[in-house]
mmCIF file with all atom_site columns, C-alpha atoms in Angstrom:
data_model
loop_
_atom_site.group_PDB
_atom_site.id
_atom_site.type_symbol
_atom_site.label_atom_id
_atom_site.label_alt_id
_atom_site.label_comp_id
_atom_site.label_asym_id
_atom_site.label_entity_id
_atom_site.label_seq_id
_atom_site.pdbx_PDB_ins_code
_atom_site.Cartn_x
_atom_site.Cartn_y
_atom_site.Cartn_z
_atom_site.occupancy
_atom_site.B_iso_or_equiv
_atom_site.pdbx_formal_charge
_atom_site.auth_seq_id
_atom_site.auth_comp_id
_atom_site.auth_asym_id
_atom_site.auth_atom_id
_atom_site.pdbx_PDB_model_num
ATOM 1   C CA . ASN A 1 1   ? -0.069  0.037  0.067   1.00 73.00 ? 46  ASN A CA 1
ATOM 2   C CA . ALA A 1 2   ? 1.877   3.029  -1.266  1.00 85.00 ? 47  ALA A CA 1
ATOM 3   C CA . GLY A 1 3   ? -0.726  5.573  -0.054  1.00 95.00 ? 48  GLY A CA 1
ATOM 4   C CA . VAL A 1 4   ? -0.544  8.882  -2.077  1.00 97.00 ? 49  VAL A CA 1
ATOM 5   C CA . THR A 1 5   ? 2.281   9.216  -4.597  1.00 97.00 ? 50  THR A CA 1
ATOM 6   C CA . GLN A 1 6   ? 3.429   12.396 -6.269  1.00 98.00 ? 51  GLN A CA 1
ATOM 7   C CA . THR A 1 7   ? 5.709   13.071 -9.144  1.00 97.00 ? 52  THR A CA 1
ATOM 8   C CA . PRO A 1 8   ? 7.957   14.754 -9.830  1.00 97.00 ? 53  PRO A CA 1
ATOM 9   C CA . LYS A 1 9   ? 9.592   15.631 -6.513  1.00 97.00 ? 54  LYS A CA 1
ATOM 10  C CA . PHE A 1 10  ? 11.185  18.793 -7.892  1.00 97.00 ? 55  PHE A CA 1
ATOM 11  C CA . ARG A 1 11  ? 10.888  20.880 -11.143 1.00 97.00 ? 56  ARG A CA 1
ATOM 12  C CA . ILE A 1 12  ? 12.102  24.158 -12.416 1.00 97.00 ? 57  ILE A CA 1
ATOM 13  C CA . LEU A 1 13  ? 9.865   25.886 -14.778 1.00 97.00 ? 58  LEU A CA 1
ATOM 14  C CA . LYS A 1 14  ? 10.399  28.877 -16.980 1.00 97.00 ? 59  LYS A CA 1
ATOM 15  C CA . ILE A 1 15  ? 7.752   31.655 -16.892 1.00 97.00 ? 60  ILE A CA 1
ATOM 16  C CA . GLY A 1 16  ? 5.067   30.745 -19.412 1.00 97.00 ? 61  GLY A CA 1
ATOM 17  C CA . GLN A 1 17  ? 5.836   27.126 -19.470 1.00 97.00 ? 62  GLN A CA 1
ATOM 18  C CA . SER A 1 18  ? 3.210   24.395 -18.522 1.00 96.00 ? 63  SER A CA 1
ATOM 19  C CA . MET A 1 19  ? 3.336   21.160 -16.666 1.00 97.00 ? 64  MET A CA 1
ATOM 20  C CA . THR A 1 20  ? 1.253   18.538 -14.912 1.00 98.00 ? 65  THR A CA 1
ATOM 21  C CA . LEU A 1 21  ? 1.873   17.390 -11.499 1.00 98.00 ? 66  LEU A CA 1
ATOM 22  C CA . GLN A 1 22  ? 0.830   13.839 -11.068 1.00 98.00 ? 67  GLN A CA 1
ATOM 23  C CA . CYS A 1 23  ? -0.918  12.374 -7.994  1.00 98.00 ? 68  CYS A CA 1
ATOM 24  C CA . THR A 1 24  ? -2.038  8.804  -7.428  1.00 98.00 ? 69  THR A CA 1
ATOM 25  C CA . GLN A 1 25  ? -3.657  7.070  -4.430  1.00 97.00 ? 70  GLN A CA 1
ATOM 26  C CA . ASP A 1 26  ? -4.227  3.440  -3.987  1.00 96.00 ? 71  ASP A CA 1
ATOM 27  C CA . MET A 1 27  ? -6.592  3.632  -1.001  1.00 96.00 ? 72  MET A CA 1
ATOM 28  C CA . ASN A 1 28  ? -9.716  3.703  -3.116  1.00 95.00 ? 73  ASN A CA 1
ATOM 29  C CA . HIS A 1 29  ? -10.604 7.116  -1.602  1.00 96.00 ? 74  HIS A CA 1
ATOM 30  C CA . ASN A 1 30  ? -13.343 9.032  -3.396  1.00 94.00 ? 75  ASN A CA 1
ATOM 31  C CA . TYR A 1 31  ? -11.961 12.424 -2.225  1.00 95.00 ? 76  TYR A CA 1
ATOM 32  C CA . MET A 1 32  ? -8.885  14.068 -3.521  1.00 96.00 ? 77  MET A CA 1
ATOM 33  C CA . TYR A 1 33  ? -7.233  17.512 -3.029  1.00 96.00 ? 78  TYR A CA 1
ATOM 34  C CA . TRP A 1 34  ? -4.481  19.645 -4.138  1.00 98.00 ? 79  TRP A CA 1
ATOM 35  C CA . TYR A 1 35  ? -2.995  22.193 -1.793  1.00 97.00 ? 80  TYR A CA 1
ATOM 36  C CA . ARG A 1 36  ? 0.025   24.558 -2.069  1.00 97.00 ? 81  ARG A CA 1
ATOM 37  C CA . GLN A 1 37  ? 2.301   25.700 0.768   1.00 97.00 ? 82  GLN A CA 1
ATOM 38  C CA . ASP A 1 38  ? 4.360   28.806 0.293   1.00 95.00 ? 83  ASP A CA 1
ATOM 39  C CA . PRO A 1 39  ? 7.507   29.025 2.543   1.00 89.00 ? 84  PRO A CA 1
ATOM 40  C CA . GLY A 1 40  ? 6.745   29.463 6.247   1.00 87.00 ? 85  GLY A CA 1
ATOM 41  C CA . MET A 1 41  ? 3.085   29.372 5.542   1.00 91.00 ? 86  MET A CA 1
ATOM 42  C CA . GLY A 1 42  ? 0.252   26.776 5.945   1.00 92.00 ? 87  GLY A CA 1
ATOM 43  C CA . LEU A 1 43  ? -1.452  24.857 3.225   1.00 94.00 ? 88  LEU A CA 1
ATOM 44  C CA . LYS A 1 44  ? -4.163  26.339 1.037   1.00 94.00 ? 89  LYS A CA 1
ATOM 45  C CA . LEU A 1 45  ? -6.701  24.437 -0.867  1.00 95.00 ? 90  LEU A CA 1
ATOM 46  C CA . ILE A 1 46  ? -6.390  24.704 -4.590  1.00 96.00 ? 91  ILE A CA 1
ATOM 47  C CA . TYR A 1 47  ? -9.003  22.293 -6.005  1.00 96.00 ? 92  TYR A CA 1
ATOM 48  C CA . TYR A 1 48  ? -10.643 19.212 -4.720  1.00 95.00 ? 93  TYR A CA 1
ATOM 49  C CA . SER A 1 49  ? -12.663 16.257 -6.242  1.00 95.00 ? 94  SER A CA 1
ATOM 50  C CA . VAL A 1 50  ? -15.582 14.293 -4.884  1.00 93.00 ? 95  VAL A CA 1
ATOM 51  C CA . GLY A 1 51  ? -15.230 11.373 -7.429  1.00 93.00 ? 96  GLY A CA 1
ATOM 52  C CA . ALA A 1 52  ? -14.246 10.549 -10.853 1.00 92.00 ? 97  ALA A CA 1
ATOM 53  C CA . GLY A 1 53  ? -15.467 13.355 -13.055 1.00 93.00 ? 98  GLY A CA 1
ATOM 54  C CA . ILE A 1 54  ? -16.297 15.917 -10.384 1.00 94.00 ? 99  ILE A CA 1
ATOM 55  C CA . THR A 1 55  ? -14.140 18.589 -9.235  1.00 95.00 ? 100 THR A CA 1
ATOM 56  C CA . ASP A 1 56  ? -14.522 21.868 -7.503  1.00 94.00 ? 101 ASP A CA 1
ATOM 57  C CA . LYS A 1 57  ? -12.350 25.010 -6.694  1.00 95.00 ? 102 LYS A CA 1
ATOM 58  C CA . GLY A 1 58  ? -10.681 25.564 -3.444  1.00 93.00 ? 103 GLY A CA 1
ATOM 59  C CA . GLU A 1 59  ? -9.481  28.730 -1.861  1.00 92.00 ? 104 GLU A CA 1
ATOM 60  C CA . VAL A 1 60  ? -6.737  29.393 -4.512  1.00 95.00 ? 105 VAL A CA 1
ATOM 61  C CA . PRO A 1 61  ? -7.847  28.013 -7.796  1.00 96.00 ? 106 PRO A CA 1
ATOM 62  C CA . ASN A 1 62  ? -6.564  30.745 -10.231 1.00 96.00 ? 107 ASN A CA 1
ATOM 63  C CA . GLY A 1 63  ? -3.858  29.594 -12.522 1.00 96.00 ? 108 GLY A CA 1
ATOM 64  C CA . TYR A 1 64  ? -4.522  25.901 -12.294 1.00 98.00 ? 109 TYR A CA 1
ATOM 65  C CA . ASN A 1 65  ? -6.672  23.268 -13.789 1.00 97.00 ? 110 ASN A CA 1
ATOM 66  C CA . VAL A 1 66  ? -7.600  19.703 -12.769 1.00 97.00 ? 111 VAL A CA 1
ATOM 67  C CA . SER A 1 67  ? -9.283  16.691 -14.082 1.00 95.00 ? 112 SER A CA 1
ATOM 68  C CA . ARG A 1 68  ? -10.282 13.440 -12.525 1.00 96.00 ? 113 ARG A CA 1
ATOM 69  C CA . SER A 1 69  ? -11.082 10.566 -14.880 1.00 95.00 ? 114 SER A CA 1
ATOM 70  C CA . THR A 1 70  ? -10.307 7.788  -12.646 1.00 96.00 ? 115 THR A CA 1
ATOM 71  C CA . THR A 1 71  ? -10.683 7.151  -8.668  1.00 96.00 ? 116 THR A CA 1
ATOM 72  C CA . GLU A 1 72  ? -6.965  6.795  -8.419  1.00 97.00 ? 117 GLU A CA 1
ATOM 73  C CA . ASP A 1 73  ? -5.543  9.765  -10.352 1.00 97.00 ? 118 ASP A CA 1
ATOM 74  C CA . PHE A 1 74  ? -5.877  13.523 -9.700  1.00 98.00 ? 119 PHE A CA 1
ATOM 75  C CA . PRO A 1 75  ? -3.490  15.577 -11.919 1.00 98.00 ? 120 PRO A CA 1
ATOM 76  C CA . LEU A 1 76  ? -2.966  19.389 -11.491 1.00 98.00 ? 121 LEU A CA 1
ATOM 77  C CA . ARG A 1 77  ? -2.091  21.387 -14.496 1.00 98.00 ? 122 ARG A CA 1
ATOM 78  C CA . LEU A 1 78  ? -0.373  24.708 -14.612 1.00 96.00 ? 123 LEU A CA 1
ATOM 79  C CA . GLU A 1 79  ? -0.910  26.105 -18.053 1.00 90.00 ? 124 GLU A CA 1
ATOM 80  C CA . LEU A 1 80  ? 1.072   29.387 -17.946 1.00 94.00 ? 125 LEU A CA 1
ATOM 81  C CA . ALA A 1 81  ? 3.584   29.294 -15.120 1.00 96.00 ? 126 ALA A CA 1
ATOM 82  C CA . ALA A 1 82  ? 4.267   32.422 -13.110 1.00 97.00 ? 127 ALA A CA 1
ATOM 83  C CA . PRO A 1 83  ? 6.687   33.161 -10.329 1.00 96.00 ? 128 PRO A CA 1
ATOM 84  C CA . SER A 1 84  ? 3.933   33.559 -7.953  1.00 96.00 ? 129 SER A CA 1
ATOM 85  C CA . GLN A 1 85  ? 3.246   29.622 -8.405  1.00 97.00 ? 130 GLN A CA 1
ATOM 86  C CA . THR A 1 86  ? 6.621   28.929 -6.930  1.00 97.00 ? 131 THR A CA 1
ATOM 87  C CA . SER A 1 87  ? 5.554   26.728 -4.074  1.00 97.00 ? 132 SER A CA 1
ATOM 88  C CA . VAL A 1 88  ? 5.288   23.199 -2.709  1.00 98.00 ? 133 VAL A CA 1
ATOM 89  C CA . TYR A 1 89  ? 2.249   21.178 -3.713  1.00 98.00 ? 134 TYR A CA 1
ATOM 90  C CA . PHE A 1 90  ? 0.860   18.604 -1.738  1.00 98.00 ? 135 PHE A CA 1
ATOM 91  C CA . CYS A 1 91  ? -1.855  16.015 -2.973  1.00 98.00 ? 136 CYS A CA 1
ATOM 92  C CA . ALA A 1 92  ? -4.092  14.429 -0.310  1.00 97.00 ? 137 ALA A CA 1
ATOM 93  C CA . SER A 1 93  ? -6.973  11.877 -0.326  1.00 97.00 ? 138 SER A CA 1
ATOM 94  C CA . SER A 1 94  ? -9.637  10.972 2.231   1.00 95.00 ? 139 SER A CA 1
ATOM 95  C CA . LEU A 1 95  ? -12.460 8.369  2.600   1.00 93.00 ? 140 LEU A CA 1
ATOM 96  C CA . ARG A 1 96  ? -15.057 11.316 3.304   1.00 90.00 ? 141 ARG A CA 1
ATOM 97  C CA . LEU A 1 97  ? -15.188 14.947 2.876   1.00 87.00 ? 142 LEU A CA 1
ATOM 98  C CA . ALA A 1 98  ? -14.982 17.184 5.917   1.00 88.00 ? 143 ALA A CA 1
ATOM 99  C CA . VAL A 1 99  ? -12.354 19.031 8.055   1.00 88.00 ? 144 VAL A CA 1
ATOM 100 C CA . GLY A 1 100 ? -12.940 16.302 10.554  1.00 87.00 ? 145 GLY A CA 1
ATOM 101 C CA . GLU A 1 101 ? -12.277 13.503 8.370   1.00 89.00 ? 146 GLU A CA 1
ATOM 102 C CA . THR A 1 102 ? -8.463  12.210 8.167   1.00 93.00 ? 147 THR A CA 1
ATOM 103 C CA . GLN A 1 103 ? -6.576  13.110 5.066   1.00 95.00 ? 148 GLN A CA 1
ATOM 104 C CA . TYR A 1 104 ? -3.624  11.372 3.761   1.00 97.00 ? 149 TYR A CA 1
ATOM 105 C CA . PHE A 1 105 ? -0.892  13.411 2.092   1.00 97.00 ? 150 PHE A CA 1
ATOM 106 C CA . GLY A 1 106 ? 1.641   12.769 -0.580  1.00 97.00 ? 151 GLY A CA 1
ATOM 107 C CA . PRO A 1 107 ? 5.324   13.642 -0.151  1.00 96.00 ? 152 PRO A CA 1
ATOM 108 C CA . GLY A 1 108 ? 5.020   16.851 -2.180  1.00 97.00 ? 153 GLY A CA 1
ATOM 109 C CA . THR A 1 109 ? 6.257   18.388 -5.433  1.00 98.00 ? 154 THR A CA 1
ATOM 110 C CA . ARG A 1 110 ? 8.667   21.444 -5.131  1.00 97.00 ? 155 ARG A CA 1
ATOM 111 C CA . LEU A 1 111 ? 8.089   23.936 -7.979  1.00 98.00 ? 156 LEU A CA 1
ATOM 112 C CA . LEU A 1 112 ? 10.228  26.720 -8.731  1.00 97.00 ? 157 LEU A CA 1
ATOM 113 C CA . VAL A 1 113 ? 9.235   29.170 -11.499 1.00 97.00 ? 158 VAL A CA 1
ATOM 114 C CA . LEU A 1 114 ? 11.903  31.383 -12.865 1.00 96.00 ? 159 LEU A CA 1
ATOM 115 C CA . LEU B 2 1   ? -16.137 28.130 10.793  1.00 62.00 ? 214 LEU B CA 1
ATOM 116 C CA . ALA B 2 2   ? -14.197 27.770 13.971  1.00 68.00 ? 215 ALA B CA 1
ATOM 117 C CA . LYS B 2 3   ? -11.037 29.939 13.790  1.00 87.00 ? 216 LYS B CA 1
ATOM 118 C CA . THR B 2 4   ? -7.975  28.487 15.683  1.00 93.00 ? 217 THR B CA 1
ATOM 119 C CA . THR B 2 5   ? -4.892  30.173 17.246  1.00 95.00 ? 218 THR B CA 1
ATOM 120 C CA . GLN B 2 6   ? -1.693  28.570 18.082  1.00 96.00 ? 219 GLN B CA 1
ATOM 121 C CA . PRO B 2 7   ? 1.681   29.625 19.217  1.00 97.00 ? 220 PRO B CA 1
ATOM 122 C CA . ILE B 2 8   ? 3.925   30.283 16.042  1.00 96.00 ? 221 ILE B CA 1
ATOM 123 C CA . SER B 2 9   ? 6.814   28.521 17.531  1.00 97.00 ? 222 SER B CA 1
ATOM 124 C CA . MET B 2 10  ? 7.943   26.586 20.618  1.00 97.00 ? 223 MET B CA 1
ATOM 125 C CA . ASP B 2 11  ? 11.179  24.927 21.753  1.00 96.00 ? 224 ASP B CA 1
ATOM 126 C CA . SER B 2 12  ? 12.030  22.233 24.200  1.00 97.00 ? 225 SER B CA 1
ATOM 127 C CA . TYR B 2 13  ? 14.793  19.769 25.056  1.00 97.00 ? 226 TYR B CA 1
ATOM 128 C CA . GLU B 2 14  ? 14.846  15.966 24.592  1.00 97.00 ? 227 GLU B CA 1
ATOM 129 C CA . GLY B 2 15  ? 13.143  14.103 27.294  1.00 97.00 ? 228 GLY B CA 1
ATOM 130 C CA . GLN B 2 16  ? 10.692  16.726 28.115  1.00 97.00 ? 229 GLN B CA 1
ATOM 131 C CA . GLU B 2 17  ? 6.969   16.696 27.766  1.00 97.00 ? 230 GLU B CA 1
ATOM 132 C CA . VAL B 2 18  ? 5.618   19.316 25.318  1.00 98.00 ? 231 VAL B CA 1
ATOM 133 C CA . ASN B 2 19  ? 2.216   20.816 25.429  1.00 98.00 ? 232 ASN B CA 1
ATOM 134 C CA . ILE B 2 20  ? 0.836   22.745 22.377  1.00 98.00 ? 233 ILE B CA 1
ATOM 135 C CA . THR B 2 21  ? -2.372  24.714 23.103  1.00 97.00 ? 234 THR B CA 1
ATOM 136 C CA . CYS B 2 22  ? -4.857  25.750 20.349  1.00 97.00 ? 235 CYS B CA 1
ATOM 137 C CA . SER B 2 23  ? -7.631  28.136 20.968  1.00 96.00 ? 236 SER B CA 1
ATOM 138 C CA . HIS B 2 24  ? -10.808 27.902 19.193  1.00 94.00 ? 237 HIS B CA 1
ATOM 139 C CA . ASN B 2 25  ? -13.311 30.132 21.058  1.00 94.00 ? 238 ASN B CA 1
ATOM 140 C CA . ASN B 2 26  ? -16.211 29.523 18.418  1.00 93.00 ? 239 ASN B CA 1
ATOM 141 C CA . ILE B 2 27  ? -16.227 25.820 18.159  1.00 93.00 ? 240 ILE B CA 1
ATOM 142 C CA . ALA B 2 28  ? -19.382 24.486 17.027  1.00 91.00 ? 241 ALA B CA 1
ATOM 143 C CA . THR B 2 29  ? -21.295 21.645 18.848  1.00 92.00 ? 242 THR B CA 1
ATOM 144 C CA . ASN B 2 30  ? -20.485 19.016 15.910  1.00 91.00 ? 243 ASN B CA 1
ATOM 145 C CA . ASP B 2 31  ? -16.734 20.079 15.562  1.00 92.00 ? 244 ASP B CA 1
ATOM 146 C CA . TYR B 2 32  ? -14.112 17.684 16.086  1.00 94.00 ? 245 TYR B CA 1
ATOM 147 C CA . ILE B 2 33  ? -10.417 18.888 16.920  1.00 95.00 ? 246 ILE B CA 1
ATOM 148 C CA . THR B 2 34  ? -7.810  17.238 14.702  1.00 96.00 ? 247 THR B CA 1
ATOM 149 C CA . TRP B 2 35  ? -4.104  17.600 14.879  1.00 97.00 ? 248 TRP B CA 1
ATOM 150 C CA . TYR B 2 36  ? -1.572  16.962 12.255  1.00 97.00 ? 249 TYR B CA 1
ATOM 151 C CA . GLN B 2 37  ? 2.175   16.860 12.200  1.00 97.00 ? 250 GLN B CA 1
ATOM 152 C CA . GLN B 2 38  ? 4.518   18.048 9.237   1.00 97.00 ? 251 GLN B CA 1
ATOM 153 C CA . PHE B 2 39  ? 8.180   16.988 9.036   1.00 95.00 ? 252 PHE B CA 1
ATOM 154 C CA . PRO B 2 40  ? 10.429  19.150 6.814   1.00 90.00 ? 253 PRO B CA 1
ATOM 155 C CA . SER B 2 41  ? 9.989   18.185 3.163   1.00 88.00 ? 254 SER B CA 1
ATOM 156 C CA . GLN B 2 42  ? 6.972   16.070 3.809   1.00 94.00 ? 255 GLN B CA 1
ATOM 157 C CA . GLY B 2 43  ? 3.197   16.268 3.722   1.00 95.00 ? 256 GLY B CA 1
ATOM 158 C CA . PRO B 2 44  ? 1.170   16.474 6.795   1.00 96.00 ? 257 PRO B CA 1
ATOM 159 C CA . ARG B 2 45  ? 0.418   13.515 8.888   1.00 96.00 ? 258 ARG B CA 1
ATOM 160 C CA . PHE B 2 46  ? -2.654  12.839 11.212  1.00 96.00 ? 259 PHE B CA 1
ATOM 161 C CA . ILE B 2 47  ? -1.644  12.361 14.854  1.00 97.00 ? 260 ILE B CA 1
ATOM 162 C CA . ILE B 2 48  ? -4.880  12.534 17.000  1.00 96.00 ? 261 ILE B CA 1
ATOM 163 C CA . GLN B 2 49  ? -8.501  13.500 17.043  1.00 95.00 ? 262 GLN B CA 1
ATOM 164 C CA . GLY B 2 50  ? -10.909 14.337 19.902  1.00 96.00 ? 263 GLY B CA 1
ATOM 165 C CA . TYR B 2 51  ? -14.255 15.627 20.734  1.00 95.00 ? 264 TYR B CA 1
ATOM 166 C CA . LYS B 2 52  ? -14.026 15.983 24.459  1.00 92.00 ? 265 LYS B CA 1
ATOM 167 C CA . THR B 2 53  ? -12.096 15.101 27.697  1.00 89.00 ? 266 THR B CA 1
ATOM 168 C CA . LYS B 2 54  ? -8.859  13.207 26.873  1.00 95.00 ? 267 LYS B CA 1
ATOM 169 C CA . VAL B 2 55  ? -7.953  11.060 23.855  1.00 95.00 ? 268 VAL B CA 1
ATOM 170 C CA . THR B 2 56  ? -4.499  9.018  23.876  1.00 95.00 ? 269 THR B CA 1
ATOM 171 C CA . ASN B 2 57  ? -2.798  6.963  21.301  1.00 95.00 ? 270 ASN B CA 1
ATOM 172 C CA . GLU B 2 58  ? 0.811   5.721  20.765  1.00 93.00 ? 271 GLU B CA 1
ATOM 173 C CA . VAL B 2 59  ? 2.088   9.181  19.676  1.00 91.00 ? 272 VAL B CA 1
ATOM 174 C CA . ALA B 2 60  ? 0.302   11.693 21.806  1.00 96.00 ? 273 ALA B CA 1
ATOM 175 C CA . SER B 2 61  ? -2.432  12.867 24.041  1.00 97.00 ? 274 SER B CA 1
ATOM 176 C CA . LEU B 2 62  ? -5.207  15.356 23.451  1.00 98.00 ? 275 LEU B CA 1
ATOM 177 C CA . PHE B 2 63  ? -6.864  17.185 26.520  1.00 97.00 ? 276 PHE B CA 1
ATOM 178 C CA . ILE B 2 64  ? -9.941  19.078 25.773  1.00 97.00 ? 277 ILE B CA 1
ATOM 179 C CA . PRO B 2 65  ? -11.683 21.101 28.569  1.00 96.00 ? 278 PRO B CA 1
ATOM 180 C CA . ALA B 2 66  ? -15.466 20.900 29.081  1.00 96.00 ? 279 ALA B CA 1
ATOM 181 C CA . ASP B 2 67  ? -15.980 24.112 27.541  1.00 95.00 ? 280 ASP B CA 1
ATOM 182 C CA . ARG B 2 68  ? -14.070 22.796 24.519  1.00 96.00 ? 281 ARG B CA 1
ATOM 183 C CA . LYS B 2 69  ? -12.713 26.367 23.670  1.00 96.00 ? 282 LYS B CA 1
ATOM 184 C CA . SER B 2 70  ? -9.152  25.158 23.631  1.00 96.00 ? 283 SER B CA 1
ATOM 185 C CA . SER B 2 71  ? -7.357  21.919 23.259  1.00 97.00 ? 284 SER B CA 1
ATOM 186 C CA . THR B 2 72  ? -3.751  20.799 24.267  1.00 98.00 ? 285 THR B CA 1
ATOM 187 C CA . LEU B 2 73  ? -1.554  18.505 22.253  1.00 98.00 ? 286 LEU B CA 1
ATOM 188 C CA . SER B 2 74  ? 0.827   16.655 24.560  1.00 98.00 ? 287 SER B CA 1
ATOM 189 C CA . LEU B 2 75  ? 3.965   15.087 23.399  1.00 97.00 ? 288 LEU B CA 1
ATOM 190 C CA . PRO B 2 76  ? 5.565   12.771 26.167  1.00 94.00 ? 289 PRO B CA 1
ATOM 191 C CA . ARG B 2 77  ? 9.406   12.602 26.373  1.00 93.00 ? 290 ARG B CA 1
ATOM 192 C CA . VAL B 2 78  ? 10.206  14.279 23.014  1.00 97.00 ? 291 VAL B CA 1
ATOM 193 C CA . SER B 2 79  ? 13.092  13.475 20.993  1.00 96.00 ? 292 SER B CA 1
ATOM 194 C CA . LEU B 2 80  ? 15.027  15.362 18.293  1.00 96.00 ? 293 LEU B CA 1
ATOM 195 C CA . SER B 2 81  ? 12.752  13.603 15.606  1.00 95.00 ? 294 SER B CA 1
ATOM 196 C CA . ASP B 2 82  ? 9.670   15.410 16.988  1.00 96.00 ? 295 ASP B CA 1
ATOM 197 C CA . THR B 2 83  ? 10.929  18.599 15.562  1.00 97.00 ? 296 THR B CA 1
ATOM 198 C CA . ALA B 2 84  ? 8.177   19.515 13.181  1.00 97.00 ? 297 ALA B CA 1
ATOM 199 C CA . VAL B 2 85  ? 5.277   21.924 12.561  1.00 97.00 ? 298 VAL B CA 1
ATOM 200 C CA . TYR B 2 86  ? 1.973   20.861 14.372  1.00 98.00 ? 299 TYR B CA 1
ATOM 201 C CA . TYR B 2 87  ? -1.485  21.984 12.938  1.00 97.00 ? 300 TYR B CA 1
ATOM 202 C CA . CYS B 2 88  ? -4.732  22.249 14.855  1.00 96.00 ? 301 CYS B CA 1
ATOM 203 C CA . LEU B 2 89  ? -7.778  21.962 12.662  1.00 95.00 ? 302 LEU B CA 1
ATOM 204 C CA . VAL B 2 90  ? -11.353 22.156 13.970  1.00 94.00 ? 303 VAL B CA 1
ATOM 205 C CA . GLY B 2 91  ? -14.395 21.099 12.004  1.00 91.00 ? 304 GLY B CA 1
ATOM 206 C CA . ARG B 2 92  ? -17.265 18.680 11.488  1.00 88.00 ? 305 ARG B CA 1
ATOM 207 C CA . ARG B 2 93  ? -17.157 15.022 10.309  1.00 87.00 ? 306 ARG B CA 1
ATOM 208 C CA . ALA B 2 94  ? -18.854 14.079 7.253   1.00 83.00 ? 307 ALA B CA 1
ATOM 209 C CA . ASP B 2 95  ? -21.693 12.445 9.037   1.00 79.00 ? 308 ASP B CA 1
ATOM 210 C CA . SER B 2 96  ? -22.495 15.988 10.485  1.00 79.00 ? 309 SER B CA 1
ATOM 211 C CA . GLY B 2 97  ? -22.733 17.558 6.898   1.00 78.00 ? 310 GLY B CA 1
ATOM 212 C CA . GLY B 2 98  ? -19.110 18.481 6.717   1.00 77.00 ? 311 GLY B CA 1
ATOM 213 C CA . GLY B 2 99  ? -17.929 19.690 3.411   1.00 82.00 ? 312 GLY B CA 1
ATOM 214 C CA . ALA B 2 100 ? -14.829 21.331 1.781   1.00 82.00 ? 313 ALA B CA 1
ATOM 215 C CA . ASP B 2 101 ? -15.392 24.514 3.817   1.00 81.00 ? 314 ASP B CA 1
ATOM 216 C CA . GLY B 2 102 ? -12.399 25.253 6.352   1.00 82.00 ? 315 GLY B CA 1
ATOM 217 C CA . LEU B 2 103 ? -10.038 22.844 4.576   1.00 84.00 ? 316 LEU B CA 1
ATOM 218 C CA . THR B 2 104 ? -7.114  25.116 5.127   1.00 84.00 ? 317 THR B CA 1
ATOM 219 C CA . PHE B 2 105 ? -4.082  24.588 7.306   1.00 90.00 ? 318 PHE B CA 1
ATOM 220 C CA . GLY B 2 106 ? -2.945  27.643 9.172   1.00 88.00 ? 319 GLY B CA 1
ATOM 221 C CA . LYS B 2 107 ? 0.662   28.346 9.953   1.00 90.00 ? 320 LYS B CA 1
ATOM 222 C CA . GLY B 2 108 ? 0.785   25.817 12.769  1.00 95.00 ? 321 GLY B CA 1
ATOM 223 C CA . THR B 2 109 ? 3.179   25.652 15.678  1.00 97.00 ? 322 THR B CA 1
ATOM 224 C CA . HIS B 2 110 ? 6.776   25.068 14.722  1.00 97.00 ? 323 HIS B CA 1
ATOM 225 C CA . LEU B 2 111 ? 8.257   22.909 17.558  1.00 98.00 ? 324 LEU B CA 1
ATOM 226 C CA . ILE B 2 112 ? 12.134  22.664 17.769  1.00 98.00 ? 325 ILE B CA 1
ATOM 227 C CA . ILE B 2 113 ? 13.597  20.140 20.079  1.00 97.00 ? 326 ILE B CA 1
ATOM 228 C CA . GLN B 2 114 ? 17.202  20.614 21.111  1.00 96.00 ? 327 GLN B CA 1
ATOM 229 C CA . PRO B 2 115 ? 19.576  18.029 22.531  1.00 95.00 ? 328 PRO B CA 1
#
């Protein structure tokens, strides 16, 4: 049971480039999330999904897109990278949707936009 | 949504007991209190959750007074490896109508353990 896995671990992008951050979970969780964590700060919700084909915006969705074609995968797309998107990105999953439900996090993807 | 307040940082020494308090004055009846731990370069990890009184597991204890306006995470006999950021979250479970509102981790408490 690998839990939540993310690739890549680290990436440098030039301004205007695009990339997809991959996230996969093997716990058969319906609910998946993308967060970003800026240096010295907490985690902010970008997007979340309640199941295959259903996604919704979180607190900071601008500049990102998501899709959910399977239960296991929840990729995050950056179309036109900007320096403000330099951050660490965490994917998470949970069995149920609520603040009081346990979330399982991946190891993160560190992104630097120059 | 119940707002939480925690100390930004704390430090202690190996072998000591560490108590981190979280204030949540406007906690709602159906809200649970959940603590996560985040090591450097890793995602947060669930440590403990409680509703009232005291909860203990192999990692920590959680003390919640009767008015539930605060909670204290207690780490017994800390070691260097307990150096991490600790987050307090307050919110409902799914069976009480919980949703995505409030899914934000604040700055947490940066705990530094020294030899």
